[in-house]
Amino acid sequence: MLDQAQIDRLRQTDAGEFPVLSVYVNLEPGPDSLRTLPPRIKDLLAQVEISSESLPRPQRLSIREDVRALSRDVGRFGTDLGHGVAIFLSSGAGIDEQFALPGPVRDRAIVDAGPYTRPLEAMIEHYQSYCVTVIGRRIGSIFRFSMDQLDTWEEMRDEEIRKANYGGFSGYEEQRVRARAEEMAARHYRHVAERLAELRRTDGGFDLLIVGGSDVHVAGLLDVLPTDVAAVMAGTFVVDPGTMTPATVLEHARRVAAEWEVEEERRLVADLFDAAASGGTAILGLEEACVAVNRRAVEVLYIQAERTTPGSVCLECERVTCETGSVCAICGGELSAVPDVVDRLSELVRSTGGRVRHILNEGPLAEVEAGALLRYVSPMVDPT
Ligand SMILES: [Zn+2]
């Protein structure tokens, strides 16, 4: 299963002087998706050949060999590889890696100095680990999913209330039995809540909690969740515990998580824009983001997923910029072209202890492409 350690290892792969061809292919069984696979891959590879024509001969030959190898393999790609596949090749440097992806991905081919991992990073962030609890009066089922796959499933049962025979008993006795049943249900909710707290705090934890069941039991469990568990509540759904399966539970959980994500992204982007409007603590725009990242001033970089913008890195001062000339405007050093400035910015932010958030849903950030929360307030420089 795809994880951060694999991505980190991939990023650290040293291709030396040779370029790496990174290819992402969508395998989601949508209309025509698999039938058109070979022509789609051929199109991507044709673009790669055209764009690598200007490379020096050894690099060009390495890419040409990668394109040939991939062309030979086109027939191999099917849905058994997951919803998508990522391939990293460099015949010159001896790199040949392939990853099955947990979700659909946009087709693309990128030639860069190292493996192009930004779509993988976005995917890891998107497919968080969910804990899904289906709560009944006596039974609680706890499912844990990560990267869209079921990891564990456990069931908790609390003792059954003995069926009472009300015939001939006074109203008092009936009330007593009912109170006892409510007390037992409350105890069951607490047991499940305690188990969730335990899972959240140990054993890898989970990022989101989603609760299903009938309204009354869902409300009963939510009432007794410890604060740190309640803090990661993403939403609830109605399901009949008697007929559910892990697949139907995952279906509900995906929908709740997607709705939660839209809302969470909207809130993050709104906060970013507010911070930028109040001045000093945040910036908006790709070029502005480059400046802040180059100064190591970024705490959180927000980027619109799926957008790529070519740019350059200065070989002298190591500045990342959207400029595409051959000479650095600051130090006069040589600029080296990069296919995606945002990828380089993300890498720099991570390597300097900051965080990167991919925003998947189109919103205000799409118009400015990137934004950042800053580590410190920059001193005002009087431009006069
Ligand atoms: Zn420079």
Short mmCIF file of C-alpha atoms and ligand atoms in Angstrom, two decimals:
data_model
loop_
_atom_site.label_atom_id
_atom_site.label_comp_id
_atom_site.label_asym_id
_atom_site.label_seq_id
_atom_site.Cartn_x
_atom_site.Cartn_y
_atom_site.Cartn_z
CA MET A 1 0.00 0.00 0.00
CA LEU A 2 1.19 3.48 -0.89
CA ASP A 3 2.64 5.35 2.10
CA GLN A 4 4.73 8.40 2.91
CA ALA A 5 7.90 6.34 3.48
CA GLN A 6 7.69 4.99 -0.08
CA ILE A 7 7.25 8.49 -1.46
CA ASP A 8 10.17 9.80 0.59
CA ARG A 9 12.37 6.95 -0.62
CA LEU A 10 11.34 7.66 -4.20
CA ARG A 11 12.06 11.38 -3.85
CA GLN A 12 15.52 10.65 -2.51
CA THR A 13 16.39 8.42 -5.46
CA ASP A 14 19.46 9.91 -7.05
CA ALA A 15 19.27 9.79 -10.84
CA GLY A 16 22.61 11.54 -11.20
CA GLU A 17 22.87 13.35 -14.51
CA PHE A 18 19.98 11.38 -16.07
CA PRO A 19 16.39 12.58 -16.32
CA VAL A 20 13.51 10.56 -14.85
CA LEU A 21 10.32 9.91 -16.80
CA SER A 22 7.30 9.93 -14.48
CA VAL A 23 4.01 8.72 -15.98
CA TYR A 24 0.61 8.71 -14.27
CA VAL A 25 -2.23 6.84 -15.92
CA ASN A 26 -5.87 6.77 -14.84
CA LEU A 27 -7.33 3.25 -14.71
CA GLU A 28 -10.66 4.15 -13.15
CA PRO A 29 -13.19 2.01 -15.01
CA GLY A 30 -15.08 5.00 -16.33
CA PRO A 31 -16.59 5.25 -19.80
CA ASP A 32 -14.05 4.07 -22.35
CA SER A 33 -11.21 4.48 -19.88
CA LEU A 34 -9.63 1.06 -20.37
CA ARG A 35 -10.46 0.72 -24.05
CA THR A 36 -8.64 3.95 -24.81
CA LEU A 37 -5.67 3.17 -22.58
CA PRO A 38 -3.06 2.30 -25.26
CA PRO A 39 -3.74 5.43 -27.39
CA ARG A 40 -3.77 7.61 -24.26
CA ILE A 41 -0.35 6.33 -23.18
CA LYS A 42 1.00 6.67 -26.73
CA ASP A 43 -0.13 10.32 -26.79
CA LEU A 44 1.65 11.02 -23.50
CA LEU A 45 4.84 9.36 -24.75
CA ALA A 46 4.74 11.21 -28.07
CA GLN A 47 4.71 14.51 -26.13
CA VAL A 48 7.64 13.31 -24.03
CA GLU A 49 9.69 12.55 -27.15
CA ILE A 50 8.99 16.00 -28.60
CA SER A 51 9.79 17.85 -25.37
CA SER A 52 13.00 15.90 -24.77
CA GLU A 53 14.44 16.69 -28.20
CA SER A 54 16.37 19.66 -26.80
CA LEU A 55 18.12 17.58 -24.11
CA PRO A 56 21.81 16.69 -24.48
CA ARG A 57 22.38 13.36 -26.26
CA PRO A 58 22.98 10.95 -23.29
CA GLN A 59 19.85 12.27 -21.51
CA ARG A 60 17.81 12.15 -24.70
CA LEU A 61 18.85 8.55 -25.34
CA SER A 62 17.93 7.57 -21.78
CA ILE A 63 14.43 9.06 -22.20
CA ARG A 64 14.05 7.43 -25.61
CA GLU A 65 14.83 4.03 -24.05
CA ASP A 66 12.27 4.72 -21.26
CA VAL A 67 9.62 5.58 -23.85
CA ARG A 68 10.37 2.36 -25.74
CA ALA A 69 10.20 0.25 -22.58
CA LEU A 70 6.86 1.75 -21.62
CA SER A 71 5.44 1.38 -25.14
CA ARG A 72 6.24 -2.34 -25.00
CA ASP A 73 4.37 -2.60 -21.64
CA VAL A 74 1.20 -0.75 -22.62
CA GLY A 75 -0.84 -3.96 -22.88
CA ARG A 76 -0.08 -4.81 -19.24
CA PHE A 77 -2.08 -2.00 -17.64
CA GLY A 78 -5.48 -3.00 -16.31
CA THR A 79 -7.70 -2.38 -13.30
CA ASP A 80 -5.82 -5.07 -11.36
CA LEU A 81 -3.30 -2.28 -10.75
CA GLY A 82 -5.86 -0.24 -8.82
CA HIS A 83 -7.59 2.98 -9.83
CA GLY A 84 -4.46 4.34 -11.40
CA VAL A 85 -0.79 3.65 -11.83
CA ALA A 86 2.38 5.69 -11.40
CA ILE A 87 5.55 4.66 -13.24
CA PHE A 88 9.04 6.07 -12.76
CA LEU A 89 11.70 5.20 -15.30
CA SER A 90 15.27 6.22 -15.98
CA SER A 91 17.19 3.70 -18.03
CA GLY A 92 20.36 5.81 -17.70
CA ALA A 93 20.16 5.81 -13.88
CA GLY A 94 18.69 2.29 -13.56
CA ILE A 95 15.33 3.40 -12.08
CA ASP A 96 12.23 1.30 -12.76
CA GLU A 97 9.42 1.68 -10.20
CA GLN A 98 5.70 1.21 -10.41
CA PHE A 99 2.94 1.98 -7.88
CA ALA A 100 -0.72 0.98 -7.90
CA LEU A 101 -2.79 3.98 -6.81
CA PRO A 102 -5.76 3.99 -4.41
CA GLY A 103 -7.68 6.57 -6.43
CA PRO A 104 -8.06 7.96 -9.94
CA VAL A 105 -5.38 10.29 -11.23
CA ARG A 106 -5.05 12.63 -14.18
CA ASP A 107 -2.99 11.23 -17.09
CA ARG A 108 0.34 12.95 -17.33
CA ALA A 109 3.98 12.41 -18.23
CA ILE A 110 6.74 14.56 -16.78
CA VAL A 111 10.48 14.57 -17.43
CA ASP A 112 12.47 16.03 -14.56
CA ALA A 113 15.75 15.65 -12.69
CA GLY A 114 14.09 13.22 -10.25
CA PRO A 115 10.81 11.29 -9.81
CA TYR A 116 7.79 13.61 -9.99
CA THR A 117 5.88 12.71 -6.83
CA ARG A 118 3.41 15.56 -6.36
CA PRO A 119 0.32 13.55 -7.42
CA LEU A 120 1.36 10.83 -4.93
CA GLU A 121 1.68 13.41 -2.15
CA ALA A 122 -1.79 14.78 -2.95
CA MET A 123 -3.18 11.26 -2.92
CA ILE A 124 -1.69 10.37 0.48
CA GLU A 125 -3.19 13.54 1.90
CA HIS A 126 -6.60 12.86 0.37
CA TYR A 127 -6.95 9.20 1.37
CA GLN A 128 -6.73 9.73 5.09
CA SER A 129 -7.34 6.94 7.54
CA TYR A 130 -10.97 6.72 8.64
CA CYS A 131 -12.36 5.02 11.66
CA VAL A 132 -15.98 4.15 10.99
CA THR A 133 -18.14 3.05 13.89
CA VAL A 134 -21.58 1.57 13.43
CA ILE A 135 -23.38 1.78 16.74
CA GLY A 136 -26.43 -0.19 17.86
CA ARG A 137 -28.02 -0.66 21.27
CA ARG A 138 -25.72 -3.49 22.27
CA ILE A 139 -23.33 -3.90 19.35
CA GLY A 140 -20.64 -1.57 18.11
CA SER A 141 -18.69 -2.37 14.94
CA ILE A 142 -15.44 -0.51 14.43
CA PHE A 143 -13.94 -0.49 10.93
CA ARG A 144 -10.65 1.11 10.10
CA PHE A 145 -9.87 2.07 6.53
CA SER A 146 -6.69 3.55 5.12
CA MET A 147 -5.97 4.43 1.51
CA ASP A 148 -9.52 3.29 0.70
CA GLN A 149 -8.91 -0.27 1.95
CA LEU A 150 -10.31 -2.08 4.99
CA ASP A 151 -7.51 -2.54 7.56
CA THR A 152 -9.30 -3.92 10.63
CA TRP A 153 -12.82 -4.72 11.74
CA GLU A 154 -13.78 -5.43 15.32
CA GLU A 155 -17.08 -5.89 17.07
CA MET A 156 -18.00 -5.00 20.65
CA ARG A 157 -21.02 -6.49 22.43
CA ASP A 158 -22.48 -5.55 25.76
CA GLU A 159 -24.77 -7.89 27.64
CA GLU A 160 -28.34 -8.30 26.55
CA ILE A 161 -31.20 -7.07 28.74
CA ARG A 162 -33.30 -10.02 29.79
CA LYS A 163 -36.72 -9.87 28.14
CA ALA A 164 -39.14 -8.77 30.79
CA ASN A 165 -42.68 -10.01 31.02
CA TYR A 166 -44.75 -6.96 31.93
CA GLY A 167 -47.97 -8.92 32.32
CA GLY A 168 -49.30 -8.51 35.82
CA PHE A 169 -46.53 -6.18 36.87
CA SER A 170 -47.18 -2.70 38.06
CA GLY A 171 -46.22 0.38 36.03
CA TYR A 172 -43.46 0.85 38.55
CA GLU A 173 -41.76 -2.41 37.53
CA GLU A 174 -42.04 -1.56 33.82
CA GLN A 175 -40.42 1.82 34.45
CA ARG A 176 -37.62 0.18 36.41
CA VAL A 177 -36.87 -2.23 33.55
CA ARG A 178 -36.88 0.58 31.01
CA ALA A 179 -34.51 2.69 33.12
CA ARG A 180 -32.23 -0.31 33.45
CA ALA A 181 -32.24 -0.78 29.63
CA GLU A 182 -31.29 2.87 29.12
CA GLU A 183 -28.52 2.59 31.64
CA MET A 184 -27.18 -0.49 29.84
CA ALA A 185 -27.25 1.33 26.49
CA ALA A 186 -25.40 4.31 28.01
CA ARG A 187 -22.78 1.92 29.37
CA HIS A 188 -22.42 0.34 25.93
CA TYR A 189 -21.90 3.80 24.32
CA ARG A 190 -19.21 4.54 26.92
CA HIS A 191 -17.43 1.24 26.23
CA VAL A 192 -17.35 1.98 22.50
CA ALA A 193 -16.19 5.58 23.15
CA GLU A 194 -13.38 4.30 25.37
CA ARG A 195 -12.26 1.86 22.68
CA LEU A 196 -12.29 4.67 20.09
CA ALA A 197 -10.16 6.83 22.39
CA GLU A 198 -7.72 3.94 22.77
CA LEU A 199 -7.51 3.45 18.99
CA ARG A 200 -7.13 7.17 18.37
CA ARG A 201 -4.27 7.49 20.88
CA THR A 202 -2.36 4.30 20.03
CA ASP A 203 -1.85 1.82 17.25
CA GLY A 204 -1.39 4.29 14.41
CA GLY A 205 -4.48 6.30 15.35
CA PHE A 206 -6.88 7.58 12.69
CA ASP A 207 -7.49 10.93 11.03
CA LEU A 208 -11.28 11.01 10.79
CA LEU A 209 -14.11 9.46 12.74
CA ILE A 210 -17.40 8.69 11.01
CA VAL A 211 -20.35 7.26 12.92
CA GLY A 212 -23.27 5.30 11.46
CA GLY A 213 -26.40 3.70 12.87
CA SER A 214 -29.88 4.87 13.80
CA ASP A 215 -30.16 8.49 14.96
CA VAL A 216 -30.77 7.68 18.62
CA HIS A 217 -27.70 5.44 19.01
CA VAL A 218 -25.49 7.78 16.98
CA ALA A 219 -26.53 10.66 19.26
CA GLY A 220 -25.92 8.46 22.31
CA LEU A 221 -22.34 7.71 21.25
CA LEU A 222 -21.55 11.30 20.21
CA ASP A 223 -22.65 12.49 23.67
CA VAL A 224 -19.96 10.48 25.42
CA LEU A 225 -16.98 10.87 23.02
CA PRO A 226 -13.84 12.24 24.69
CA THR A 227 -12.83 15.69 23.41
CA ASP A 228 -9.83 14.51 21.37
CA VAL A 229 -11.95 11.91 19.58
CA ALA A 230 -14.88 14.30 19.05
CA ALA A 231 -12.38 16.75 17.47
CA VAL A 232 -11.89 14.45 14.46
CA MET A 233 -15.60 13.75 13.85
CA ALA A 234 -16.24 14.12 10.12
CA GLY A 235 -19.93 13.25 10.03
CA THR A 236 -22.61 10.61 10.47
CA PHE A 237 -24.79 8.39 8.34
CA VAL A 238 -27.83 6.20 8.81
CA VAL A 239 -27.36 2.46 8.32
CA ASP A 240 -29.02 -0.72 9.53
CA PRO A 241 -26.33 -2.66 11.47
CA GLY A 242 -28.19 -5.88 10.62
CA THR A 243 -27.64 -5.63 6.87
CA MET A 244 -24.42 -3.64 6.54
CA THR A 245 -21.21 -5.02 5.02
CA PRO A 246 -17.70 -3.52 5.04
CA ALA A 247 -18.33 -2.47 1.42
CA THR A 248 -21.55 -0.56 2.17
CA VAL A 249 -19.94 1.00 5.23
CA LEU A 250 -16.97 2.15 3.12
CA GLU A 251 -19.39 3.58 0.56
CA HIS A 252 -21.11 5.69 3.24
CA ALA A 253 -17.76 6.67 4.77
CA ARG A 254 -16.37 7.85 1.41
CA ARG A 255 -19.37 10.10 0.88
CA VAL A 256 -19.19 11.57 4.41
CA ALA A 257 -15.40 12.07 4.10
CA ALA A 258 -15.75 13.77 0.70
CA GLU A 259 -18.36 16.18 2.08
CA TRP A 260 -16.17 16.84 5.10
CA GLU A 261 -13.20 17.52 2.82
CA VAL A 262 -15.08 20.05 0.68
CA GLU A 263 -16.08 21.90 3.85
CA GLU A 264 -12.60 21.62 5.41
CA GLU A 265 -10.91 22.94 2.24
CA ARG A 266 -13.41 25.80 2.00
CA ARG A 267 -12.62 26.75 5.61
CA LEU A 268 -8.81 26.48 5.14
CA VAL A 269 -8.87 28.61 2.00
CA ALA A 270 -11.19 31.19 3.62
CA ASP A 271 -8.81 31.43 6.61
CA LEU A 272 -5.84 31.83 4.25
CA PHE A 273 -7.55 34.64 2.32
CA ASP A 274 -8.57 36.35 5.60
CA ALA A 275 -4.99 36.17 6.87
CA ALA A 276 -3.70 37.57 3.57
CA ALA A 277 -6.27 40.39 3.62
CA SER A 278 -5.31 41.40 7.16
CA GLY A 279 -1.70 41.66 6.00
CA GLY A 280 1.63 40.20 6.95
CA THR A 281 0.85 36.64 8.03
CA ALA A 282 -0.10 35.13 4.67
CA ILE A 283 0.51 35.67 0.97
CA LEU A 284 -1.38 34.70 -2.19
CA GLY A 285 -0.10 33.95 -5.69
CA LEU A 286 2.49 31.65 -7.16
CA GLU A 287 5.29 34.19 -7.62
CA GLU A 288 4.69 35.51 -4.09
CA ALA A 289 4.82 31.92 -2.82
CA CYS A 290 8.19 31.45 -4.59
CA VAL A 291 9.58 34.52 -2.82
CA ALA A 292 8.36 33.35 0.60
CA VAL A 293 9.59 29.79 0.10
CA ASN A 294 12.99 31.02 -1.09
CA ARG A 295 13.24 32.99 2.16
CA ARG A 296 12.31 29.82 4.13
CA ALA A 297 9.40 31.79 5.58
CA VAL A 298 6.56 29.36 4.80
CA GLU A 299 4.80 27.45 7.57
CA VAL A 300 2.02 25.99 5.39
CA LEU A 301 1.99 26.07 1.60
CA TYR A 302 -1.46 25.76 0.00
CA ILE A 303 -1.50 24.58 -3.58
CA GLN A 304 -4.25 23.81 -6.02
CA ALA A 305 -3.98 20.14 -6.94
CA GLU A 306 -3.77 19.22 -10.62
CA ARG A 307 -2.19 22.54 -11.66
CA THR A 308 1.34 22.60 -12.95
CA THR A 309 3.32 25.67 -13.96
CA PRO A 310 6.77 25.47 -15.54
CA GLY A 311 9.55 27.57 -14.09
CA SER A 312 13.20 27.43 -13.10
CA VAL A 313 15.67 26.83 -10.32
CA CYS A 314 18.83 28.95 -10.14
CA LEU A 315 21.91 26.73 -10.09
CA GLU A 316 23.82 29.43 -8.16
CA CYS A 317 21.51 30.85 -5.46
CA GLU A 318 19.05 27.89 -5.59
CA ARG A 319 16.11 30.27 -5.93
CA VAL A 320 12.88 28.71 -7.27
CA THR A 321 11.07 31.02 -9.66
CA CYS A 322 8.32 31.18 -12.28
CA GLU A 323 10.84 32.95 -14.56
CA THR A 324 11.72 30.91 -17.63
CA GLY A 325 14.77 32.79 -18.89
CA SER A 326 18.31 31.45 -18.81
CA VAL A 327 19.83 33.89 -16.31
CA CYS A 328 18.80 34.47 -12.67
CA ALA A 329 17.39 37.98 -12.21
CA ILE A 330 18.86 38.17 -8.69
CA CYS A 331 22.37 36.70 -8.89
CA GLY A 332 23.01 36.32 -12.62
CA GLY A 333 23.55 32.55 -12.22
CA GLU A 334 22.35 29.96 -14.70
CA LEU A 335 18.65 28.99 -14.54
CA SER A 336 17.67 25.35 -14.98
CA ALA A 337 14.15 24.74 -16.30
CA VAL A 338 11.73 22.66 -14.17
CA PRO A 339 8.40 21.28 -15.45
CA ASP A 340 6.47 22.16 -12.29
CA VAL A 341 7.49 25.02 -10.00
CA VAL A 342 4.95 23.95 -7.36
CA ASP A 343 6.61 20.55 -6.99
CA ARG A 344 9.94 22.24 -6.20
CA LEU A 345 8.28 24.64 -3.78
CA SER A 346 6.61 21.73 -1.96
CA GLU A 347 9.90 19.90 -1.65
CA LEU A 348 11.65 22.99 -0.24
CA VAL A 349 8.84 23.68 2.23
CA ARG A 350 8.95 20.10 3.54
CA SER A 351 12.73 20.06 3.78
CA THR A 352 12.61 23.22 5.91
CA GLY A 353 10.04 21.83 8.33
CA GLY A 354 6.91 23.37 6.82
CA ARG A 355 3.74 21.62 5.64
CA VAL A 356 2.04 21.37 2.27
CA ARG A 357 -1.73 21.21 1.70
CA HIS A 358 -3.15 20.19 -1.66
CA ILE A 359 -6.55 21.76 -2.26
CA LEU A 360 -8.52 19.40 -4.48
CA ASN A 361 -11.79 21.26 -4.91
CA GLU A 362 -11.91 24.26 -7.22
CA GLY A 363 -12.43 27.48 -5.29
CA PRO A 364 -10.79 30.89 -4.76
CA LEU A 365 -7.32 29.31 -4.50
CA ALA A 366 -7.58 28.06 -8.10
CA GLU A 367 -7.49 31.68 -9.28
CA VAL A 368 -4.22 32.48 -7.51
CA GLU A 369 -2.78 28.90 -7.78
CA ALA A 370 -0.95 29.04 -4.47
CA GLY A 371 -0.83 30.74 -1.11
CA ALA A 372 1.07 30.41 2.13
CA LEU A 373 0.84 31.01 5.83
CA LEU A 374 4.11 32.58 6.92
CA ARG A 375 6.31 31.70 9.87
CA TYR A 376 6.93 35.24 10.92
CA VAL A 377 5.70 38.66 9.93
CA SER A 378 8.11 40.16 7.42
CA PRO A 379 9.41 43.56 8.39
CA MET A 380 7.91 46.23 6.16
CA VAL A 381 10.35 47.59 3.67
CA ASP A 382 9.67 51.17 2.65
CA PRO A 383 9.62 51.09 -1.14
CA THR A 384 10.41 54.83 -1.51
ZN ZN B 1 20.26 33.05 -8.60
#
